[in-house]
Short mmCIF file of C-alpha atoms in Angstrom, two decimals:
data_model
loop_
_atom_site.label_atom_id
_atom_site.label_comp_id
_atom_site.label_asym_id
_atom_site.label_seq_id
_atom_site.Cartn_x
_atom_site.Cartn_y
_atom_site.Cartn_z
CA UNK A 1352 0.00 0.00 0.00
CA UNK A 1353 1.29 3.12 -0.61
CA UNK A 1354 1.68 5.81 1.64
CA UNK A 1355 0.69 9.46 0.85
CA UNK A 1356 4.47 10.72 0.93
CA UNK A 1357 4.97 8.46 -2.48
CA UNK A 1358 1.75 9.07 -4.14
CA UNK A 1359 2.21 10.68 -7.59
CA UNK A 1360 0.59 14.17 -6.42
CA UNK A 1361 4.10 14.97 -4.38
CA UNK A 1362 7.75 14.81 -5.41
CA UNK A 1363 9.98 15.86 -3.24
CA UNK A 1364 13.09 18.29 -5.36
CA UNK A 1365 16.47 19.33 -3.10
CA UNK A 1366 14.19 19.27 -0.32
CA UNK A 1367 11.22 20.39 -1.47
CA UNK A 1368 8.08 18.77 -1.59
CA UNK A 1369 6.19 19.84 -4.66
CA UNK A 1370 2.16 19.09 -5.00
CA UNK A 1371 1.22 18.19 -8.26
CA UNK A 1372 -2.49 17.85 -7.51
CA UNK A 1373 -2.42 21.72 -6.45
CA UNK A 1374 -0.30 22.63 -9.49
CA UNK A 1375 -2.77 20.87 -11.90
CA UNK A 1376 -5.47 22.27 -10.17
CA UNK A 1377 -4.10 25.82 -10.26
CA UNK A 1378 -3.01 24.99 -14.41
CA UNK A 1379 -6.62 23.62 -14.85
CA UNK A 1380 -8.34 26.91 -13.35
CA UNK A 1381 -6.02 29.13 -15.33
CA UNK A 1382 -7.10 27.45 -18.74
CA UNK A 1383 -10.55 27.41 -17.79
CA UNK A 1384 -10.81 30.81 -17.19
CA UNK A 1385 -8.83 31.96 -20.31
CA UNK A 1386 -11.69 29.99 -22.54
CA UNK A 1387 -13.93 32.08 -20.91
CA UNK A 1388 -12.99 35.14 -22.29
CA UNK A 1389 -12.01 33.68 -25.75
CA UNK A 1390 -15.71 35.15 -27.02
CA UNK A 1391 -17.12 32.48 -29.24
CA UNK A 1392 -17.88 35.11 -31.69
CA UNK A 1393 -14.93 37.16 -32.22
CA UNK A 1394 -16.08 39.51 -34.78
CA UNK A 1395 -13.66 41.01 -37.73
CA UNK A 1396 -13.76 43.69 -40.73
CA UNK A 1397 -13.60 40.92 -44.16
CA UNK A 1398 -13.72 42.07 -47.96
CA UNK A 1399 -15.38 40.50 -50.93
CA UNK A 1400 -14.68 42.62 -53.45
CA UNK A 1401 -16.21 45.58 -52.56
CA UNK A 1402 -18.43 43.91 -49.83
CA UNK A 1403 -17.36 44.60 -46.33
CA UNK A 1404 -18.68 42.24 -44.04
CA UNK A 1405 -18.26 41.61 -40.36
CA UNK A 1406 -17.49 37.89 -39.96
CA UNK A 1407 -17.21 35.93 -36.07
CA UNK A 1408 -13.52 34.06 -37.11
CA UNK A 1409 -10.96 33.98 -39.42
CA UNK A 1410 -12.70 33.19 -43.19
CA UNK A 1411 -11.48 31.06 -45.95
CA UNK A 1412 -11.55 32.58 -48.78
CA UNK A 1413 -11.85 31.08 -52.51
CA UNK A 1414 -12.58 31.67 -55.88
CA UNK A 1415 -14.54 28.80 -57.89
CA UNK A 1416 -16.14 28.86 -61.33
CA UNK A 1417 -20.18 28.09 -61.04
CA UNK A 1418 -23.10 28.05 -63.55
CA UNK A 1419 -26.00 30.62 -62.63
CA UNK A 1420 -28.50 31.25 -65.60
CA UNK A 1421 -26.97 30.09 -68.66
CA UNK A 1422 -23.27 31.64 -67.74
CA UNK A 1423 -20.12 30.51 -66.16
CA UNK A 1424 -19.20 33.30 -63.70
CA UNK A 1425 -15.96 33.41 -61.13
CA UNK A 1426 -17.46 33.49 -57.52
CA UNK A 1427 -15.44 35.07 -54.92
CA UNK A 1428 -15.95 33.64 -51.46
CA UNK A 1429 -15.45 34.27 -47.58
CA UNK A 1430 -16.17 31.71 -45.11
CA UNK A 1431 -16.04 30.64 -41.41
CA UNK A 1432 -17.67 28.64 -38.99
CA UNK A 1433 -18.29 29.67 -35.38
CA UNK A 1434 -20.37 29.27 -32.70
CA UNK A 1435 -22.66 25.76 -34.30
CA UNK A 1436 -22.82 28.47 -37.55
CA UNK A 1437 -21.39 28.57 -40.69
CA UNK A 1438 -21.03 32.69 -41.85
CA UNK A 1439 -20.63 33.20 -45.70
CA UNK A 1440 -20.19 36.12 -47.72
CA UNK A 1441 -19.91 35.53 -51.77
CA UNK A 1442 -19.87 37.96 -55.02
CA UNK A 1443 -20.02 37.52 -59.42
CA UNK A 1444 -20.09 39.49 -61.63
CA UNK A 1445 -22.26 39.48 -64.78
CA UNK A 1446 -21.30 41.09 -68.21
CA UNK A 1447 -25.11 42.46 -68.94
CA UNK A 1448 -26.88 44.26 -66.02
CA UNK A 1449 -30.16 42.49 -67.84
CA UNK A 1450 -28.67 38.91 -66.47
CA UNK A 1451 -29.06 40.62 -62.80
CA UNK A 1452 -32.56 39.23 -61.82
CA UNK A 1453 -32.45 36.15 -64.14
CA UNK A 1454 -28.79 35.26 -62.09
CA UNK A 1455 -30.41 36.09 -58.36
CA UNK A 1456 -33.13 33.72 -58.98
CA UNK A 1457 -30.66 31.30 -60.27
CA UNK A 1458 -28.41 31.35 -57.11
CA UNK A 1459 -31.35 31.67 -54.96
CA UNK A 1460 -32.99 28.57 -56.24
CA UNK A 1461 -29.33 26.56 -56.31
CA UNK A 1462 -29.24 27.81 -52.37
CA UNK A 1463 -32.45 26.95 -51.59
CA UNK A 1464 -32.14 23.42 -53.62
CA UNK A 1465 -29.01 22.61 -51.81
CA UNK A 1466 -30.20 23.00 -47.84
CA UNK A 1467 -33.57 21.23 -49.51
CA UNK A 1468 -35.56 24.09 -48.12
CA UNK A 1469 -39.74 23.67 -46.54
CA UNK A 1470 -40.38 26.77 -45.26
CA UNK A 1471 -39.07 29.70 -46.55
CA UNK A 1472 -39.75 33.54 -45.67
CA UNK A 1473 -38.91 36.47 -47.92
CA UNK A 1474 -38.46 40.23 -46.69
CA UNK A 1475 -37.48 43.12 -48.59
CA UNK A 1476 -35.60 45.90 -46.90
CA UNK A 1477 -34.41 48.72 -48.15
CA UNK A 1478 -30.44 49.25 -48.46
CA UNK A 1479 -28.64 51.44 -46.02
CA UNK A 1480 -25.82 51.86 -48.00
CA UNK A 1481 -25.80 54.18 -51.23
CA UNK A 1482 -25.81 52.50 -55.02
CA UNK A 1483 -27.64 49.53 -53.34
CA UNK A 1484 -30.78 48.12 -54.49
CA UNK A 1485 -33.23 46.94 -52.25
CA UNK A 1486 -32.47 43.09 -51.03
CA UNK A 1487 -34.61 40.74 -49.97
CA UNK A 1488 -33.86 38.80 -46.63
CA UNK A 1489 -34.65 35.04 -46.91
CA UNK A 1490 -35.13 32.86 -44.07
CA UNK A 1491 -35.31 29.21 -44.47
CA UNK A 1492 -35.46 26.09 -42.84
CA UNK A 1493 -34.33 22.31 -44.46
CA UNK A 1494 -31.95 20.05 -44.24
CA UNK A 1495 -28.02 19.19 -44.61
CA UNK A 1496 -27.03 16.53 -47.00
CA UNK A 1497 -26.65 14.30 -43.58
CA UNK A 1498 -30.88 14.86 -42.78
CA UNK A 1499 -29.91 16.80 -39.69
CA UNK A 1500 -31.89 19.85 -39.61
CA UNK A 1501 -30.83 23.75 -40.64
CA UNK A 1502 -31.90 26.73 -40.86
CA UNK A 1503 -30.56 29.54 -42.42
CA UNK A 1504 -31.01 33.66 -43.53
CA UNK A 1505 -29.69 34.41 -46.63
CA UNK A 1506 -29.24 38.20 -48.36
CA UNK A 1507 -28.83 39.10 -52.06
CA UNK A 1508 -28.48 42.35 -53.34
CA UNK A 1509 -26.80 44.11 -56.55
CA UNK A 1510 -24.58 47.28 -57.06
CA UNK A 1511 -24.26 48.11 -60.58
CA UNK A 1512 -23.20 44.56 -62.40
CA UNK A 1513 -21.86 43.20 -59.20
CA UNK A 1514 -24.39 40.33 -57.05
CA UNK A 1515 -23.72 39.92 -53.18
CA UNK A 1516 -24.82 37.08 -51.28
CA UNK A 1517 -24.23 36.56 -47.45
CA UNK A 1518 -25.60 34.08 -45.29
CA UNK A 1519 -25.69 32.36 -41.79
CA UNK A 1520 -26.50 28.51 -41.85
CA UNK A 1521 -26.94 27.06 -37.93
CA UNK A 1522 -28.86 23.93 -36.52
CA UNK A 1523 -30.86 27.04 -35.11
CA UNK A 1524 -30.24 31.23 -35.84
CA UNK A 1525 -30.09 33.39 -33.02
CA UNK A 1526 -29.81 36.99 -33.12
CA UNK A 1527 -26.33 36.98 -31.95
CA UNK A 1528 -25.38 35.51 -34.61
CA UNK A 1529 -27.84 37.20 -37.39
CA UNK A 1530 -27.73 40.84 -36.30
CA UNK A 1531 -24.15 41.43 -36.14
CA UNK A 1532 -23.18 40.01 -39.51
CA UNK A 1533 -26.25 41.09 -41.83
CA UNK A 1534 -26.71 44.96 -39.95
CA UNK A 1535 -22.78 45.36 -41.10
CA UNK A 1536 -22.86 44.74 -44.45
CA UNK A 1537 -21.98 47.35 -46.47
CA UNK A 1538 -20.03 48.28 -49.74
CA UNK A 1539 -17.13 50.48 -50.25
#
């Protein structure tokens, strides 16, 4: 049997005895209360072109080639996931400002297709930033590829020949995450 003086949780060192048990303890509380004040959402300025967009973490950004409306268009993209949410903020480009509507509804349906949307919501707001036309504010609820439920709030509005998207995908929204990232959007 062993006797507390040669348990693990002390070590004696040139005549020291040193408790490991209070160390940990002391390492454990320190940790513990450094998480705590690591916010979960840890907002931070992002560009998409000439979107600027608040964003809760450090995005990935990426440029793919996708098919909206007949055309092949570059899509420029910001991503991050935070809190249970995934925050994106995404721009193209058309070549004729009368493929605008036909290329929202397009991207719109694609979005909608892909969380396989049931209920969706539309709301149109007008823009608070200048050269902005009014967007309409989607919120939908559906499903990931793995059945697990989502729901999501999606933005699209146009300046000039340019399409913005943002959006905030989450098992469920909550204004902390929603308010932050949509009231900040804004173009430069």
């Amino acid at each position: 049997q062993r006797h507390f003086d040669q348990s693990i949780w002390r070590h004696s060192v040139k005549g020291h005895v040193v408790r490991y048990g209070c160390a940990l303890a002391l390492l454990v509380t320190v940790v513990w209360n450094l998480s705590a004040c690591t916010p979960t959402l840890n907002w931070r300025e992002v560009r998409v072109d000439a979107l600027v967009a608040m964003l809760p973490c450090k995005p990935r950004r990426g440029t793919r080639n996708v098919q909206l409306a007949g055309h092949e268009l570059p899509m420029d993209m910001a991503g991050c996931e935070a809190g249970g949410a995934l925050f994106a903020v995404s721009h193209v480009r058309v070549s004729d400002v009368a493929a605008i509507n036909p290329t929202v509804a397009a991207w719109r349906a694609s979005a909608m297709a892909n969380m396989h949307a049931t209920a969706v919501q539309d709301k149109v707001e007008l823009p608070s930033f200048h050269g902005a036309v009014p967007r309409t504010v989607v919120r939908a609820q559906g499903a990931r590829p793995d059945a697990n439920p989502v729901q999501a709030q999606l933005v699209w509005f146009t300046v000039g020949p340019d399409i913005y998207h943002a959006a905030v995908y989450a098992n469920h929204l909550s204004a902390d995450m929603t308010e932050p990232f949509f009231s900040d959007l804004r173009v430069r």
